[in-house]
Amino acid sequence: MIGRRTLSRLFQGHHGPFKMQVRHLNLLEYQSHKLLRDFNIPVPNGLVVTSAEEARKVVSDISAPSVLKAQVLAGGRGKGKYDSDGKGGVRIVTWPKEAYENASQMLGYHLTTKQTPPGGLFVNKLYIYKAVDVADEFYLALTFDRGRGMPVLLISDVGGTNIESNIDKLQKFWFHLPTGLTTEIISYIQAQLGFSDKEMVVVDKILHQMIKLFREKDATLLELNPLVRTHDGKFICLDAKFSFDNAARFRQEELFSLEERSPEEEVEYQASKLGLSYVRLDGNIGNIVNGAGLAMATNDLISLYGGKCANFLDVGGGATKQTLSKAFEILNNDSRIKGILVNIYGGIVRCDMIAESIVAAANATGGFKVPVVVRLQGTNCPQALQLIENSGLDNVIVDADFESAAQMIVDRVGNM
Ligand code: ADP
Ligand code: MG
């Protein structure tokens, strides 16, 4: 698949940048195949395995050369490198014994590709299907060109693993979703890619179904790479990548239930369900703040005094005891955190409610294990400060001033 950076480069220039700041749901290959099958786009019949023994059995049942494919949310697997034996994430095997040996080096190890983080991604599933007799590899993709505000079809006859280096050979066709591809575009594609009339009927149907899927499922990217032509003239999609707009979550419940999250993403997801905007950062000072603007200012100020934030956490204007207790729970479970700054401006929320929540959170865990600096301002502030003082909690320092509170938490953490 094409990396995001390349995709965004494709749509820069006079049409404006192709911005991809929204969060996306991505699917694993086997999940994508299921969706394609539901829309009558030809895909191989594959099976998912989680052990080397199962891999041996599946290849023995196929009783033909088969492909073992690491299921990770990143492209470039074929040319990737495993931390076990240095080989790639797409392997052709002939015999069941070979399947067993290769699967043993693929499951439970990390695969690094051009599109993964440096340490690679952990692989716990392989997708296996019969090897296909590939004659040609094509690239077909649908995405949105935000600059033009239109969907665009990207197509190339040099698909496969070298797509990134052949990016200039991609042809782009803009179209309207309700009308789909015009007959002119279809004829042009046929001429450019040299499909026979008979082949074009098949490709046309695939394109038609891709657009239907793209529209019905609120996709932001649908990429078939490669769509292959076999030596006997059949078309089949070997690898696919989908992204769906997070804003479609409420309409596409079934689809989003497939989402695979890393433990870190799971925390962000659980927080978002309670209305908290939580993003993990790589420092050691935890923050609990109300309002995104104040949260940004807090992170900035901590950096200014030489500290590093472990998170961005906006509990929202309508913070409740429940959301605050969730916020403390997240920070308590994060072993990197050496100090916490609570920075609340009581406009709609009342400071005394915040103070009660802080005391309750401390009591629930038998006191705070790291220093906590609390800066409260606004509605019922004096009562709140009194409440915290009366609670007799050690490890909690109250400060009404934003700057000195930020400085204090940095000092405390620095002195530990
Ligand atoms: P990735 O894009 O992550 O490297 P692909 O699934 O696209 O993974 O596989 C990479 C390449 O491996 C394909 O371009 C194709 O040439 C080859 N390949 C993948 N699956 C099969 C298969 N079932 N039969 C034959 N070749 C395959
Ligand atoms: Mg691919």
PDB file of N, CA, C and O in Angstrom, residues 5 17 29 33 56 62 69 91 108 170 200 212 218 221 232 250 272 350:
ATOM      1  N   ARG A   5       2.339   9.507   3.762  1.00  0.00           N
ATOM      2  CA  ARG A   5       3.114  10.669   3.345  1.00  0.00           C
ATOM      3  C   ARG A   5       3.116  10.784   1.820  1.00  0.00           C
ATOM      4  O   ARG A   5       2.962  11.858   1.259  1.00  0.00           O
ATOM      5  N   PRO A  17      -3.158  21.090  -0.036  1.00  0.00           N
ATOM      6  CA  PRO A  17      -2.645  19.864   0.549  1.00  0.00           C
ATOM      7  C   PRO A  17      -3.766  18.861   0.837  1.00  0.00           C
ATOM      8  O   PRO A  17      -4.902  19.253   1.090  1.00  0.00           O
ATOM      9  N   GLU A  29      -5.737  -7.241   6.535  1.00  0.00           N
ATOM     10  CA  GLU A  29      -5.992  -7.793   5.204  1.00  0.00           C
ATOM     11  C   GLU A  29      -7.167  -8.784   5.188  1.00  0.00           C
ATOM     12  O   GLU A  29      -8.040  -8.711   4.317  1.00  0.00           O
ATOM     13  N   HIS A  33     -10.581  -8.470   3.049  1.00  0.00           N
ATOM     14  CA  HIS A  33     -11.023  -9.481   2.089  1.00  0.00           C
ATOM     15  C   HIS A  33     -12.475  -9.861   2.301  1.00  0.00           C
ATOM     16  O   HIS A  33     -13.211 -10.077   1.348  1.00  0.00           O
ATOM     17  N   ARG A  56       0.458 -25.406   9.516  1.00  0.00           N
ATOM     18  CA  ARG A  56       0.828 -26.668   8.879  1.00  0.00           C
ATOM     19  C   ARG A  56      -0.427 -27.371   8.349  1.00  0.00           C
ATOM     20  O   ARG A  56      -0.489 -27.809   7.199  1.00  0.00           O
ATOM     21  N   ILE A  62      -4.729 -27.317   1.824  1.00  0.00           N
ATOM     22  CA  ILE A  62      -4.707 -26.651   0.515  1.00  0.00           C
ATOM     23  C   ILE A  62      -3.989 -27.548  -0.485  1.00  0.00           C
ATOM     24  O   ILE A  62      -4.328 -27.593  -1.672  1.00  0.00           O
ATOM     25  N   LYS A  69       0.826 -14.864   5.252  1.00  0.00           N
ATOM     26  CA  LYS A  69       0.892 -13.410   5.311  1.00  0.00           C
ATOM     27  C   LYS A  69       0.667 -12.878   6.723  1.00  0.00           C
ATOM     28  O   LYS A  69      -0.373 -13.152   7.339  1.00  0.00           O
ATOM     29  N   ARG A  91       5.271 -14.887   2.668  1.00  0.00           N
ATOM     30  CA  ARG A  91       6.163 -15.988   2.272  1.00  0.00           C
ATOM     31  C   ARG A  91       5.413 -17.096   1.536  1.00  0.00           C
ATOM     32  O   ARG A  91       4.353 -17.534   1.979  1.00  0.00           O
ATOM     33  N   GLY A 108       4.328 -14.381  16.915  1.00  0.00           N
ATOM     34  CA  GLY A 108       4.996 -14.070  18.181  1.00  0.00           C
ATOM     35  C   GLY A 108       6.250 -13.236  18.000  1.00  0.00           C
ATOM     36  O   GLY A 108       7.012 -13.043  18.940  1.00  0.00           O
ATOM     37  N   LEU A 170       1.006   6.808 -11.650  1.00  0.00           N
ATOM     38  CA  LEU A 170      -0.400   6.676 -11.259  1.00  0.00           C
ATOM     39  C   LEU A 170      -1.249   7.635 -12.074  1.00  0.00           C
ATOM     40  O   LEU A 170      -0.929   8.801 -12.217  1.00  0.00           O
ATOM     41  N   MET A 200     -12.259  -5.822 -19.824  1.00  0.00           N
ATOM     42  CA  MET A 200     -12.776  -4.548 -19.321  1.00  0.00           C
ATOM     43  C   MET A 200     -14.133  -4.713 -18.664  1.00  0.00           C
ATOM     44  O   MET A 200     -14.464  -3.969 -17.731  1.00  0.00           O
ATOM     45  N   LYS A 212     -19.284   1.464  -4.969  1.00  0.00           N
ATOM     46  CA  LYS A 212     -20.454   1.158  -4.134  1.00  0.00           C
ATOM     47  C   LYS A 212     -20.012   0.942  -2.671  1.00  0.00           C
ATOM     48  O   LYS A 212     -20.590   1.490  -1.743  1.00  0.00           O
ATOM     49  N   ASP A 218     -18.703   4.454   3.974  1.00  0.00           N
ATOM     50  CA  ASP A 218     -18.053   5.694   4.400  1.00  0.00           C
ATOM     51  C   ASP A 218     -16.533   5.567   4.447  1.00  0.00           C
ATOM     52  O   ASP A 218     -15.893   6.008   5.408  1.00  0.00           O
ATOM     53  N   LEU A 221     -10.409   5.641   2.209  1.00  0.00           N
ATOM     54  CA  LEU A 221      -9.414   5.044   1.316  1.00  0.00           C
ATOM     55  C   LEU A 221      -9.771   3.587   1.083  1.00  0.00           C
ATOM     56  O   LEU A 221     -10.117   2.872   2.011  1.00  0.00           O
ATOM     57  N   ASP A 232      -4.188 -17.264 -16.780  1.00  0.00           N
ATOM     58  CA  ASP A 232      -5.374 -17.652 -17.551  1.00  0.00           C
ATOM     59  C   ASP A 232      -6.412 -16.527 -17.621  1.00  0.00           C
ATOM     60  O   ASP A 232      -7.608 -16.764 -17.860  1.00  0.00           O
ATOM     61  N   PHE A 250     -20.712   6.012  14.191  1.00  0.00           N
ATOM     62  CA  PHE A 250     -22.089   5.756  14.617  1.00  0.00           C
ATOM     63  C   PHE A 250     -22.930   5.095  13.521  1.00  0.00           C
ATOM     64  O   PHE A 250     -23.903   4.416  13.798  1.00  0.00           O
ATOM     65  N   SER A 272     -12.243   8.220  25.526  1.00  0.00           N
ATOM     66  CA  SER A 272     -13.104   8.988  24.626  1.00  0.00           C
ATOM     67  C   SER A 272     -14.571   8.617  24.822  1.00  0.00           C
ATOM     68  O   SER A 272     -15.462   9.441  24.639  1.00  0.00           O
ATOM     69  N   ARG A 350     -17.782  23.242  39.084  1.00  0.00           N
ATOM     70  CA  ARG A 350     -17.502  23.910  40.353  1.00  0.00           C
ATOM     71  C   ARG A 350     -16.226  23.333  40.941  1.00  0.00           C
ATOM     72  O   ARG A 350     -16.024  22.126  40.965  1.00  0.00           O
TER      73      ARG A 350
END
